[in-house]
Amino acid sequence: MTSSRGVWITLEGGDGSGKTTQSNLLSARLEASGRTVVHTREPGGSEVGQLIRNIVLHHRGDIAPRAEALLYAADRAHHVATVVRPALDRGDIVLQDRYLDSSVAYQGAGRVLDASEVRDLSLWAAEGALPDLTVLLDLDPAAARSRLDSADKPFDRLEAEKADFHGRVRDAYLALAEAEPDRFLVLDAAASPEAIADRIRARVEELIH
Ligand code: TMP
């Protein structure tokens, strides 16, 4: 984000694409090199956000698509104001699982809301804040689904959506990356975790040195 001293990196991708593994590896690596890292996520990167996360992921029954978009935007507004901006102002590295590209992909393409309206809503919520780098872990939804199946955890509301939903989410992510090639690093999430981590590390090093 320009005009702040820190560096803001977000990780994006479908459910089961390996974001958690990669952000844990990167966070450990940056900390080992002496950097102060704020490792956070959306939804749920603040106390208020935890409450919102519980609604959007675990509420039983339907949530109207626009209400869902607003809940994610509310989480984002509070998270950026109380966690992300203060950390960037201190000069920290903010490493964040999911940000507004998730809303454009999931609420826009997945729930079929207007993508530019969803993006504008998030930009309003976050007062226009955009990350310095967004890593997109791209994976075929069928491969992602078999990873989630073998993890043997109950699916949340979004994970439980059908294959065509996840196919639209993937296509939307790729279109976002194509539209902003300078911000995005797109990686094949079917590669080995070590190979992916190496690619991410190389790009992050360019950014922080
Ligand atoms: P995760 O934290 O385990 O990745 O789960 C978050 C879920 O919420 C995931 O299925 C994607 C979804 N999501 C949206 O639909 N819109 C958003 O703006 C964000 C941040 C997440």
JSON list of N, CA and C in Angstrom, two decimals, residues 57-122:
[
{"chain": "A", "resi": 57, "resn": "LEU", "atom": "N", "xyz": [-19.51, -18.28, 7.84]},
{"chain": "A", "resi": 57, "resn": "LEU", "atom": "CA", "xyz": [-19.09, -19.65, 7.53]},
{"chain": "A", "resi": 57, "resn": "LEU", "atom": "C", "xyz": [-19.95, -20.73, 8.19]},
{"chain": "A", "resi": 58, "resn": "HIS", "atom": "N", "xyz": [-20.57, -20.40, 9.31]},
{"chain": "A", "resi": 58, "resn": "HIS", "atom": "CA", "xyz": [-21.21, -21.49, 10.05]},
{"chain": "A", "resi": 58, "resn": "HIS", "atom": "C", "xyz": [-22.70, -21.30, 10.31]},
{"chain": "A", "resi": 59, "resn": "HIS", "atom": "N", "xyz": [-23.28, -20.19, 9.86]},
{"chain": "A", "resi": 59, "resn": "HIS", "atom": "CA", "xyz": [-24.71, -20.03, 10.04]},
{"chain": "A", "resi": 59, "resn": "HIS", "atom": "C", "xyz": [-25.44, -21.15, 9.28]},
{"chain": "A", "resi": 60, "resn": "ARG", "atom": "N", "xyz": [-26.41, -21.78, 9.95]},
{"chain": "A", "resi": 60, "resn": "ARG", "atom": "CA", "xyz": [-27.18, -22.83, 9.26]},
{"chain": "A", "resi": 60, "resn": "ARG", "atom": "C", "xyz": [-28.29, -22.18, 8.47]},
{"chain": "A", "resi": 61, "resn": "GLY", "atom": "N", "xyz": [-28.39, -22.51, 7.21]},
{"chain": "A", "resi": 61, "resn": "GLY", "atom": "CA", "xyz": [-29.44, -21.91, 6.38]},
{"chain": "A", "resi": 61, "resn": "GLY", "atom": "C", "xyz": [-28.87, -20.82, 5.51]},
{"chain": "A", "resi": 62, "resn": "ASP", "atom": "N", "xyz": [-29.74, -20.27, 4.67]},
{"chain": "A", "resi": 62, "resn": "ASP", "atom": "CA", "xyz": [-29.29, -19.30, 3.66]},
{"chain": "A", "resi": 62, "resn": "ASP", "atom": "C", "xyz": [-28.95, -17.94, 4.24]},
{"chain": "A", "resi": 63, "resn": "ILE", "atom": "N", "xyz": [-28.03, -17.26, 3.58]},
{"chain": "A", "resi": 63, "resn": "ILE", "atom": "CA", "xyz": [-27.81, -15.83, 3.81]},
{"chain": "A", "resi": 63, "resn": "ILE", "atom": "C", "xyz": [-27.95, -15.20, 2.43]},
{"chain": "A", "resi": 64, "resn": "ALA", "atom": "N", "xyz": [-28.76, -14.16, 2.30]},
{"chain": "A", "resi": 64, "resn": "ALA", "atom": "CA", "xyz": [-28.97, -13.53, 1.00]},
{"chain": "A", "resi": 64, "resn": "ALA", "atom": "C", "xyz": [-27.62, -13.06, 0.45]},
{"chain": "A", "resi": 65, "resn": "PRO", "atom": "N", "xyz": [-27.37, -13.24, -0.85]},
{"chain": "A", "resi": 65, "resn": "PRO", "atom": "CA", "xyz": [-26.06, -12.90, -1.41]},
{"chain": "A", "resi": 65, "resn": "PRO", "atom": "C", "xyz": [-25.58, -11.50, -1.07]},
{"chain": "A", "resi": 66, "resn": "ARG", "atom": "N", "xyz": [-26.48, -10.50, -1.09]},
{"chain": "A", "resi": 66, "resn": "ARG", "atom": "CA", "xyz": [-26.03, -9.14, -0.78]},
{"chain": "A", "resi": 66, "resn": "ARG", "atom": "C", "xyz": [-25.69, -8.99, 0.71]},
{"chain": "A", "resi": 67, "resn": "ALA", "atom": "N", "xyz": [-26.43, -9.72, 1.55]},
{"chain": "A", "resi": 67, "resn": "ALA", "atom": "CA", "xyz": [-26.12, -9.69, 2.98]},
{"chain": "A", "resi": 67, "resn": "ALA", "atom": "C", "xyz": [-24.75, -10.32, 3.21]},
{"chain": "A", "resi": 68, "resn": "GLU", "atom": "N", "xyz": [-24.49, -11.42, 2.51]},
{"chain": "A", "resi": 68, "resn": "GLU", "atom": "CA", "xyz": [-23.19, -12.08, 2.64]},
{"chain": "A", "resi": 68, "resn": "GLU", "atom": "C", "xyz": [-22.06, -11.13, 2.21]},
{"chain": "A", "resi": 69, "resn": "ALA", "atom": "N", "xyz": [-22.27, -10.44, 1.08]},
{"chain": "A", "resi": 69, "resn": "ALA", "atom": "CA", "xyz": [-21.25, -9.49, 0.60]},
{"chain": "A", "resi": 69, "resn": "ALA", "atom": "C", "xyz": [-21.01, -8.39, 1.63]},
{"chain": "A", "resi": 70, "resn": "LEU", "atom": "N", "xyz": [-22.08, -7.92, 2.25]},
{"chain": "A", "resi": 70, "resn": "LEU", "atom": "CA", "xyz": [-21.94, -6.85, 3.26]},
{"chain": "A", "resi": 70, "resn": "LEU", "atom": "C", "xyz": [-21.24, -7.35, 4.51]},
{"chain": "A", "resi": 71, "resn": "LEU", "atom": "N", "xyz": [-21.50, -8.59, 4.88]},
{"chain": "A", "resi": 71, "resn": "LEU", "atom": "CA", "xyz": [-20.82, -9.14, 6.07]},
{"chain": "A", "resi": 71, "resn": "LEU", "atom": "C", "xyz": [-19.31, -9.22, 5.83]},
{"chain": "A", "resi": 72, "resn": "TYR", "atom": "N", "xyz": [-18.91, -9.71, 4.66]},
{"chain": "A", "resi": 72, "resn": "TYR", "atom": "CA", "xyz": [-17.47, -9.74, 4.36]},
{"chain": "A", "resi": 72, "resn": "TYR", "atom": "C", "xyz": [-16.89, -8.32, 4.31]},
{"chain": "A", "resi": 73, "resn": "ALA", "atom": "N", "xyz": [-17.67, -7.40, 3.76]},
{"chain": "A", "resi": 73, "resn": "ALA", "atom": "CA", "xyz": [-17.16, -6.02, 3.68]},
{"chain": "A", "resi": 73, "resn": "ALA", "atom": "C", "xyz": [-17.05, -5.39, 5.08]},
{"chain": "A", "resi": 74, "resn": "ALA", "atom": "N", "xyz": [-17.97, -5.74, 5.97]},
{"chain": "A", "resi": 74, "resn": "ALA", "atom": "CA", "xyz": [-17.90, -5.21, 7.34]},
{"chain": "A", "resi": 74, "resn": "ALA", "atom": "C", "xyz": [-16.68, -5.75, 8.06]},
{"chain": "A", "resi": 75, "resn": "ASP", "atom": "N", "xyz": [-16.44, -7.04, 7.90]},
{"chain": "A", "resi": 75, "resn": "ASP", "atom": "CA", "xyz": [-15.23, -7.64, 8.48]},
{"chain": "A", "resi": 75, "resn": "ASP", "atom": "C", "xyz": [-13.99, -6.91, 7.96]},
{"chain": "A", "resi": 76, "resn": "ARG", "atom": "N", "xyz": [-13.99, -6.64, 6.66]},
{"chain": "A", "resi": 76, "resn": "ARG", "atom": "CA", "xyz": [-12.83, -6.00, 5.99]},
{"chain": "A", "resi": 76, "resn": "ARG", "atom": "C", "xyz": [-12.62, -4.58, 6.50]},
{"chain": "A", "resi": 77, "resn": "ALA", "atom": "N", "xyz": [-13.71, -3.82, 6.63]},
{"chain": "A", "resi": 77, "resn": "ALA", "atom": "CA", "xyz": [-13.59, -2.44, 7.08]},
{"chain": "A", "resi": 77, "resn": "ALA", "atom": "C", "xyz": [-12.93, -2.38, 8.46]},
{"chain": "A", "resi": 78, "resn": "HIS", "atom": "N", "xyz": [-13.40, -3.23, 9.35]},
{"chain": "A", "resi": 78, "resn": "HIS", "atom": "CA", "xyz": [-12.87, -3.21, 10.72]},
{"chain": "A", "resi": 78, "resn": "HIS", "atom": "C", "xyz": [-11.43, -3.73, 10.76]},
{"chain": "A", "resi": 79, "resn": "HIS", "atom": "N", "xyz": [-11.17, -4.75, 9.99]},
{"chain": "A", "resi": 79, "resn": "HIS", "atom": "CA", "xyz": [-9.84, -5.36, 9.97]},
{"chain": "A", "resi": 79, "resn": "HIS", "atom": "C", "xyz": [-8.79, -4.40, 9.42]},
{"chain": "A", "resi": 80, "resn": "VAL", "atom": "N", "xyz": [-9.11, -3.75, 8.30]},
{"chain": "A", "resi": 80, "resn": "VAL", "atom": "CA", "xyz": [-8.14, -2.81, 7.71]},
{"chain": "A", "resi": 80, "resn": "VAL", "atom": "C", "xyz": [-7.90, -1.64, 8.66]},
{"chain": "A", "resi": 81, "resn": "ALA", "atom": "N", "xyz": [-8.98, -1.12, 9.25]},
{"chain": "A", "resi": 81, "resn": "ALA", "atom": "CA", "xyz": [-8.83, 0.05, 10.13]},
{"chain": "A", "resi": 81, "resn": "ALA", "atom": "C", "xyz": [-8.08, -0.26, 11.42]},
{"chain": "A", "resi": 82, "resn": "THR", "atom": "N", "xyz": [-8.30, -1.46, 11.97]},
{"chain": "A", "resi": 82, "resn": "THR", "atom": "CA", "xyz": [-7.75, -1.70, 13.31]},
{"chain": "A", "resi": 82, "resn": "THR", "atom": "C", "xyz": [-6.53, -2.61, 13.34]},
{"chain": "A", "resi": 83, "resn": "VAL", "atom": "N", "xyz": [-6.29, -3.37, 12.27]},
{"chain": "A", "resi": 83, "resn": "VAL", "atom": "CA", "xyz": [-5.16, -4.30, 12.26]},
{"chain": "A", "resi": 83, "resn": "VAL", "atom": "C", "xyz": [-4.16, -3.95, 11.15]},
{"chain": "A", "resi": 84, "resn": "VAL", "atom": "N", "xyz": [-4.65, -3.86, 9.91]},
{"chain": "A", "resi": 84, "resn": "VAL", "atom": "CA", "xyz": [-3.73, -3.75, 8.77]},
{"chain": "A", "resi": 84, "resn": "VAL", "atom": "C", "xyz": [-3.05, -2.39, 8.71]},
{"chain": "A", "resi": 85, "resn": "ARG", "atom": "N", "xyz": [-3.84, -1.32, 8.73]},
{"chain": "A", "resi": 85, "resn": "ARG", "atom": "CA", "xyz": [-3.21, 0.01, 8.62]},
{"chain": "A", "resi": 85, "resn": "ARG", "atom": "C", "xyz": [-2.26, 0.31, 9.76]},
{"chain": "A", "resi": 86, "resn": "PRO", "atom": "N", "xyz": [-2.66, 0.04, 11.01]},
{"chain": "A", "resi": 86, "resn": "PRO", "atom": "CA", "xyz": [-1.70, 0.31, 12.10]},
{"chain": "A", "resi": 86, "resn": "PRO", "atom": "C", "xyz": [-0.40, -0.47, 11.92]},
{"chain": "A", "resi": 87, "resn": "ALA", "atom": "N", "xyz": [-0.50, -1.73, 11.47]},
{"chain": "A", "resi": 87, "resn": "ALA", "atom": "CA", "xyz": [0.72, -2.53, 11.28]},
{"chain": "A", "resi": 87, "resn": "ALA", "atom": "C", "xyz": [1.59, -1.95, 10.17]},
{"chain": "A", "resi": 88, "resn": "LEU", "atom": "N", "xyz": [0.97, -1.54, 9.07]},
{"chain": "A", "resi": 88, "resn": "LEU", "atom": "CA", "xyz": [1.75, -0.95, 7.96]},
{"chain": "A", "resi": 88, "resn": "LEU", "atom": "C", "xyz": [2.37, 0.37, 8.39]},
{"chain": "A", "resi": 89, "resn": "ASP", "atom": "N", "xyz": [1.64, 1.12, 9.19]},
{"chain": "A", "resi": 89, "resn": "ASP", "atom": "CA", "xyz": [2.19, 2.40, 9.68]},
{"chain": "A", "resi": 89, "resn": "ASP", "atom": "C", "xyz": [3.40, 2.18, 10.60]},
{"chain": "A", "resi": 90, "resn": "ARG", "atom": "N", "xyz": [3.40, 1.05, 11.31]},
{"chain": "A", "resi": 90, "resn": "ARG", "atom": "CA", "xyz": [4.57, 0.74, 12.16]},
{"chain": "A", "resi": 90, "resn": "ARG", "atom": "C", "xyz": [5.74, 0.23, 11.34]},
{"chain": "A", "resi": 91, "resn": "GLY", "atom": "N", "xyz": [5.49, -0.12, 10.07]},
{"chain": "A", "resi": 91, "resn": "GLY", "atom": "CA", "xyz": [6.56, -0.64, 9.22]},
{"chain": "A", "resi": 91, "resn": "GLY", "atom": "C", "xyz": [6.63, -2.16, 9.19]},
{"chain": "A", "resi": 92, "resn": "ASP", "atom": "N", "xyz": [5.59, -2.83, 9.70]},
{"chain": "A", "resi": 92, "resn": "ASP", "atom": "CA", "xyz": [5.59, -4.29, 9.73]},
{"chain": "A", "resi": 92, "resn": "ASP", "atom": "C", "xyz": [5.25, -4.88, 8.36]},
{"chain": "A", "resi": 93, "resn": "ILE", "atom": "N", "xyz": [5.49, -6.18, 8.25]},
{"chain": "A", "resi": 93, "resn": "ILE", "atom": "CA", "xyz": [5.00, -6.91, 7.07]},
{"chain": "A", "resi": 93, "resn": "ILE", "atom": "C", "xyz": [3.65, -7.52, 7.44]},
{"chain": "A", "resi": 94, "resn": "VAL", "atom": "N", "xyz": [2.64, -7.21, 6.67]},
{"chain": "A", "resi": 94, "resn": "VAL", "atom": "CA", "xyz": [1.32, -7.81, 6.89]},
{"chain": "A", "resi": 94, "resn": "VAL", "atom": "C", "xyz": [1.16, -8.93, 5.88]},
{"chain": "A", "resi": 95, "resn": "LEU", "atom": "N", "xyz": [1.00, -10.13, 6.42]},
{"chain": "A", "resi": 95, "resn": "LEU", "atom": "CA", "xyz": [0.82, -11.31, 5.58]},
{"chain": "A", "resi": 95, "resn": "LEU", "atom": "C", "xyz": [-0.60, -11.80, 5.83]},
{"chain": "A", "resi": 96, "resn": "GLN", "atom": "N", "xyz": [-1.42, -11.74, 4.80]},
{"chain": "A", "resi": 96, "resn": "GLN", "atom": "CA", "xyz": [-2.85, -11.89, 5.03]},
{"chain": "A", "resi": 96, "resn": "GLN", "atom": "C", "xyz": [-3.47, -12.95, 4.12]},
{"chain": "A", "resi": 97, "resn": "ASP", "atom": "N", "xyz": [-4.18, -13.91, 4.73]},
{"chain": "A", "resi": 97, "resn": "ASP", "atom": "CA", "xyz": [-4.92, -14.90, 3.95]},
{"chain": "A", "resi": 97, "resn": "ASP", "atom": "C", "xyz": [-6.25, -14.27, 3.53]},
{"chain": "A", "resi": 98, "resn": "ARG", "atom": "N", "xyz": [-6.42, -14.06, 2.27]},
{"chain": "A", "resi": 98, "resn": "ARG", "atom": "CA", "xyz": [-7.63, -13.53, 1.62]},
{"chain": "A", "resi": 98, "resn": "ARG", "atom": "C", "xyz": [-7.85, -12.05, 1.89]},
{"chain": "A", "resi": 99, "resn": "TYR", "atom": "N", "xyz": [-8.32, -11.39, 0.83]},
{"chain": "A", "resi": 99, "resn": "TYR", "atom": "CA", "xyz": [-8.71, -9.98, 0.90]},
{"chain": "A", "resi": 99, "resn": "TYR", "atom": "C", "xyz": [-9.81, -9.73, -0.13]},
{"chain": "A", "resi": 100, "resn": "LEU", "atom": "N", "xyz": [-9.88, -8.54, -0.67]},
{"chain": "A", "resi": 100, "resn": "LEU", "atom": "CA", "xyz": [-11.05, -8.19, -1.48]},
{"chain": "A", "resi": 100, "resn": "LEU", "atom": "C", "xyz": [-11.18, -9.02, -2.75]},
{"chain": "A", "resi": 101, "resn": "ASP", "atom": "N", "xyz": [-10.08, -9.57, -3.25]},
{"chain": "A", "resi": 101, "resn": "ASP", "atom": "CA", "xyz": [-10.21, -10.43, -4.44]},
{"chain": "A", "resi": 101, "resn": "ASP", "atom": "C", "xyz": [-11.09, -11.65, -4.13]},
{"chain": "A", "resi": 102, "resn": "SER", "atom": "N", "xyz": [-11.07, -12.10, -2.87]},
{"chain": "A", "resi": 102, "resn": "SER", "atom": "CA", "xyz": [-11.97, -13.20, -2.47]},
{"chain": "A", "resi": 102, "resn": "SER", "atom": "C", "xyz": [-13.43, -12.79, -2.64]},
{"chain": "A", "resi": 103, "resn": "SER", "atom": "N", "xyz": [-13.74, -11.54, -2.27]},
{"chain": "A", "resi": 103, "resn": "SER", "atom": "CA", "xyz": [-15.13, -11.10, -2.41]},
{"chain": "A", "resi": 103, "resn": "SER", "atom": "C", "xyz": [-15.54, -11.02, -3.87]},
{"chain": "A", "resi": 104, "resn": "VAL", "atom": "N", "xyz": [-14.63, -10.49, -4.71]},
{"chain": "A", "resi": 104, "resn": "VAL", "atom": "CA", "xyz": [-14.97, -10.37, -6.14]},
{"chain": "A", "resi": 104, "resn": "VAL", "atom": "C", "xyz": [-15.18, -11.78, -6.72]},
{"chain": "A", "resi": 105, "resn": "ALA", "atom": "N", "xyz": [-14.31, -12.72, -6.34]},
{"chain": "A", "resi": 105, "resn": "ALA", "atom": "CA", "xyz": [-14.42, -14.08, -6.89]},
{"chain": "A", "resi": 105, "resn": "ALA", "atom": "C", "xyz": [-15.62, -14.83, -6.31]},
{"chain": "A", "resi": 106, "resn": "TYR", "atom": "N", "xyz": [-15.77, -14.82, -4.99]},
{"chain": "A", "resi": 106, "resn": "TYR", "atom": "CA", "xyz": [-16.82, -15.65, -4.37]},
{"chain": "A", "resi": 106, "resn": "TYR", "atom": "C", "xyz": [-18.20, -15.00, -4.42]},
{"chain": "A", "resi": 107, "resn": "GLN", "atom": "N", "xyz": [-18.28, -13.72, -4.01]},
{"chain": "A", "resi": 107, "resn": "GLN", "atom": "CA", "xyz": [-19.60, -13.08, -4.03]},
{"chain": "A", "resi": 107, "resn": "GLN", "atom": "C", "xyz": [-19.95, -12.62, -5.45]},
{"chain": "A", "resi": 108, "resn": "GLY", "atom": "N", "xyz": [-18.94, -12.16, -6.18]},
{"chain": "A", "resi": 108, "resn": "GLY", "atom": "CA", "xyz": [-19.18, -11.72, -7.55]},
{"chain": "A", "resi": 108, "resn": "GLY", "atom": "C", "xyz": [-19.49, -12.90, -8.46]},
{"chain": "A", "resi": 109, "resn": "ALA", "atom": "N", "xyz": [-18.47, -13.68, -8.78]},
{"chain": "A", "resi": 109, "resn": "ALA", "atom": "CA", "xyz": [-18.68, -14.77, -9.73]},
{"chain": "A", "resi": 109, "resn": "ALA", "atom": "C", "xyz": [-19.45, -15.94, -9.11]},
{"chain": "A", "resi": 110, "resn": "GLY", "atom": "N", "xyz": [-19.12, -16.27, -7.86]},
{"chain": "A", "resi": 110, "resn": "GLY", "atom": "CA", "xyz": [-19.77, -17.42, -7.22]},
{"chain": "A", "resi": 110, "resn": "GLY", "atom": "C", "xyz": [-21.25, -17.19, -6.99]},
{"chain": "A", "resi": 111, "resn": "ARG", "atom": "N", "xyz": [-21.55, -16.06, -6.33]},
{"chain": "A", "resi": 111, "resn": "ARG", "atom": "CA", "xyz": [-22.97, -15.76, -6.01]},
{"chain": "A", "resi": 111, "resn": "ARG", "atom": "C", "xyz": [-23.65, -14.95, -7.10]},
{"chain": "A", "resi": 112, "resn": "VAL", "atom": "N", "xyz": [-22.86, -14.63, -8.15]},
{"chain": "A", "resi": 112, "resn": "VAL", "atom": "CA", "xyz": [-23.37, -13.90, -9.31]},
{"chain": "A", "resi": 112, "resn": "VAL", "atom": "C", "xyz": [-23.91, -12.51, -8.96]},
{"chain": "A", "resi": 113, "resn": "LEU", "atom": "N", "xyz": [-23.17, -11.79, -8.14]},
{"chain": "A", "resi": 113, "resn": "LEU", "atom": "CA", "xyz": [-23.42, -10.35, -7.98]},
{"chain": "A", "resi": 113, "resn": "LEU", "atom": "C", "xyz": [-22.54, -9.62, -8.98]},
{"chain": "A", "resi": 114, "resn": "ASP", "atom": "N", "xyz": [-22.82, -8.36, -9.20]},
{"chain": "A", "resi": 114, "resn": "ASP", "atom": "CA", "xyz": [-22.02, -7.59, -10.16]},
{"chain": "A", "resi": 114, "resn": "ASP", "atom": "C", "xyz": [-20.59, -7.39, -9.59]},
{"chain": "A", "resi": 115, "resn": "ALA", "atom": "N", "xyz": [-19.60, -7.89, -10.34]},
{"chain": "A", "resi": 115, "resn": "ALA", "atom": "CA", "xyz": [-18.23, -7.91, -9.82]},
{"chain": "A", "resi": 115, "resn": "ALA", "atom": "C", "xyz": [-17.72, -6.51, -9.48]},
{"chain": "A", "resi": 116, "resn": "SER", "atom": "N", "xyz": [-18.04, -5.53, -10.33]},
{"chain": "A", "resi": 116, "resn": "SER", "atom": "CA", "xyz": [-17.48, -4.20, -10.04]},
{"chain": "A", "resi": 116, "resn": "SER", "atom": "C", "xyz": [-18.19, -3.56, -8.83]},
{"chain": "A", "resi": 117, "resn": "GLU", "atom": "N", "xyz": [-19.47, -3.89, -8.63]},
{"chain": "A", "resi": 117, "resn": "GLU", "atom": "CA", "xyz": [-20.14, -3.39, -7.42]},
{"chain": "A", "resi": 117, "resn": "GLU", "atom": "C", "xyz": [-19.54, -4.01, -6.16]},
{"chain": "A", "resi": 118, "resn": "VAL", "atom": "N", "xyz": [-19.25, -5.31, -6.24]},
{"chain": "A", "resi": 118, "resn": "VAL", "atom": "CA", "xyz": [-18.65, -5.99, -5.07]},
{"chain": "A", "resi": 118, "resn": "VAL", "atom": "C", "xyz": [-17.28, -5.40, -4.78]},
{"chain": "A", "resi": 119, "resn": "ARG", "atom": "N", "xyz": [-16.51, -5.15, -5.82]},
{"chain": "A", "resi": 119, "resn": "ARG", "atom": "CA", "xyz": [-15.18, -4.57, -5.62]},
{"chain": "A", "resi": 119, "resn": "ARG", "atom": "C", "xyz": [-15.29, -3.16, -5.04]},
{"chain": "A", "resi": 120, "resn": "ASP", "atom": "N", "xyz": [-16.21, -2.37, -5.59]},
{"chain": "A", "resi": 120, "resn": "ASP", "atom": "CA", "xyz": [-16.38, -1.00, -5.08]},
{"chain": "A", "resi": 120, "resn": "ASP", "atom": "C", "xyz": [-16.81, -0.99, -3.62]},
{"chain": "A", "resi": 121, "resn": "LEU", "atom": "N", "xyz": [-17.67, -1.94, -3.26]},
{"chain": "A", "resi": 121, "resn": "LEU", "atom": "CA", "xyz": [-18.11, -2.03, -1.86]},
{"chain": "A", "resi": 121, "resn": "LEU", "atom": "C", "xyz": [-16.90, -2.28, -0.94]},
{"chain": "A", "resi": 122, "resn": "SER", "atom": "N", "xyz": [-16.04, -3.20, -1.35]},
{"chain": "A", "resi": 122, "resn": "SER", "atom": "CA", "xyz": [-14.85, -3.50, -0.54]},
{"chain": "A", "resi": 122, "resn": "SER", "atom": "C", "xyz": [-13.89, -2.33, -0.51]}
]
